[in-house]
Coordinates of C-alpha atoms in Angstrom, one line a residue:
I1131 CA 0.0 0.0 0.0
E1132 CA 1.4 3.4 -1.0
L1133 CA 0.7 6.3 1.3
I1134 CA -0.2 9.4 -0.7
V1135 CA 0.6 12.7 1.1
Y1136 CA -0.9 15.7 -0.5
S1137 CA 0.8 19.0 0.4
P1138 CA -0.9 21.9 -1.6
T1139 CA 0.9 25.2 -2.0
I1140 CA -0.8 28.1 -0.1
T1141 CA -1.2 30.9 -2.7
S1142 CA -2.9 33.5 -0.3
P1143 CA -2.0 35.2 1.9
K1144 CA 1.1 36.4 0.0
A1145 CA 4.3 37.5 1.9
G1146 CA 3.8 40.9 3.3
A1147 CA 0.0 40.7 3.3
I1148 CA -1.8 42.7 6.0
W1149 CA -5.0 41.4 7.8
T1150 CA -7.0 43.4 10.2
A1151 CA -8.7 42.1 13.3
N1152 CA -12.5 41.3 13.0
T1153 CA -12.5 41.2 9.2
T1154 CA -13.2 38.3 7.0
E1155 CA -10.2 36.9 5.2
T1156 CA -9.6 34.1 2.8
V1157 CA -6.8 31.5 2.6
K1158 CA -6.3 29.9 -0.8
W1159 CA -4.3 27.0 -1.9
D1160 CA -3.5 25.3 -5.2
V1161 CA -5.6 22.1 -5.8
S1162 CA -4.6 21.6 -9.5
D1163 CA -2.7 18.5 -8.6
I1164 CA -5.0 17.0 -5.9
P1165 CA -5.0 13.2 -6.1
A1166 CA -8.3 11.5 -6.5
E1167 CA -7.7 9.8 -3.1
K1168 CA -7.6 13.1 -1.4
E1169 CA -10.7 14.8 -2.9
N1170 CA -12.9 14.0 0.1
S1171 CA -10.3 15.1 2.7
T1172 CA -11.1 17.9 5.2
G1173 CA -8.8 20.5 6.4
L1174 CA -7.7 22.4 9.5
L1175 CA -6.3 25.9 9.4
L1176 CA -4.1 27.2 12.2
L1177 CA -2.6 30.5 12.9
G1178 CA 1.0 30.8 14.1
Y1179 CA 3.9 33.1 14.2
L1180 CA 7.6 32.6 13.5
E1181 CA 9.8 33.1 16.6
N1182 CA 12.6 31.1 18.3
N1183 CA 12.8 28.8 15.3
S1184 CA 9.3 27.7 15.9
E1185 CA 5.9 28.1 14.1
N1186 CA 4.1 28.7 17.4
L1187 CA 0.8 27.3 16.2
D1188 CA -2.3 28.1 18.2
I1189 CA -3.8 24.6 18.2
A1190 CA -6.5 25.6 20.8
H1191 CA -8.1 28.2 18.5
P1192 CA -8.2 27.0 14.8
L1193 CA -9.2 29.6 12.3
A1194 CA -11.2 27.0 10.4
T1195 CA -12.0 23.3 10.7
D1196 CA -13.6 20.5 8.7
F1197 CA -13.6 22.3 5.3
P1198 CA -13.1 20.4 2.1
I1199 CA -9.5 20.5 0.9
K1200 CA -10.6 20.2 -2.7
S1201 CA -12.3 23.7 -2.5
G1202 CA -8.9 25.4 -2.5
T1203 CA -10.2 28.2 -0.2
V1204 CA -11.7 28.9 3.2
N1205 CA -13.1 32.0 4.7
F1206 CA -13.0 33.0 8.5
T1207 CA -13.0 36.0 10.7
V1208 CA -9.6 37.2 11.9
P1209 CA -9.6 37.1 15.7
A1210 CA -9.9 40.4 17.5
N1211 CA -7.5 39.8 20.4
L1212 CA -4.2 39.3 18.5
A1213 CA -0.9 41.2 19.1
K1214 CA 0.3 43.1 16.1
R1215 CA 3.1 41.2 14.5
D1216 CA 4.6 41.0 11.0
D1217 CA 5.6 37.3 11.3
Y1218 CA 2.2 35.5 11.3
I1219 CA 1.7 32.4 9.2
V1220 CA -1.2 30.2 8.6
V1221 CA -0.6 26.3 8.3
L1222 CA -3.1 24.2 6.4
F1223 CA -3.4 20.6 7.6
G1224 CA -5.0 17.9 5.6
D1225 CA -2.6 15.0 5.9
S1226 CA 0.4 17.3 5.9
G1227 CA 1.0 20.8 7.1
N1228 CA 2.1 23.6 4.8
K1229 CA 2.7 27.1 5.9
S1230 CA 2.2 30.4 4.2
P1231 CA 4.7 33.2 3.9
S1232 CA 4.8 35.6 6.8
F1233 CA 2.2 38.4 7.0
T1234 CA 0.9 41.1 9.4
I1235 CA -2.2 41.3 11.6
K1236 CA -3.1 44.6 13.0
G1237 CA -5.9 45.6 15.4
G1238 CA -9.2 47.1 14.0
N1239 CA -7.9 50.5 15.0
G1240 CA -4.7 50.0 13.1
N1241 CA -2.7 49.3 16.3
A1242 CA -1.9 46.3 18.3
A1243 CA -5.0 44.4 19.4
S1244 CA -5.9 44.6 23.1
T1245 CA -4.5 41.3 24.4
A1246 CA -2.3 38.5 23.1
W1247 CA -4.3 35.6 21.7
F1248 CA -1.5 33.0 22.0

């Protein structure tokens, strides 16, 4: 039995993107090469940030869960209580985890959000 691992490339957010707290955002990934065996897989989307050689993923607060991987997109609301950083990432899990380039999240008023989410 051959194990097929599907690791789609995240196409959005792009490096340097800026998200704002309490807005709807979309993460997109390339499904042009999805194997037939993975077409019914569901995904998990986590937020993290790059610090101390770690992805610092917030497993307790997924951005989205149980969405179809084959859709190539998922929408969610950016949490309100995040610290402003320019090294956030999202990681898409199906049967592997692929991370996006780094991007920024700012508070709804343009500053750091009120409390750290992580």
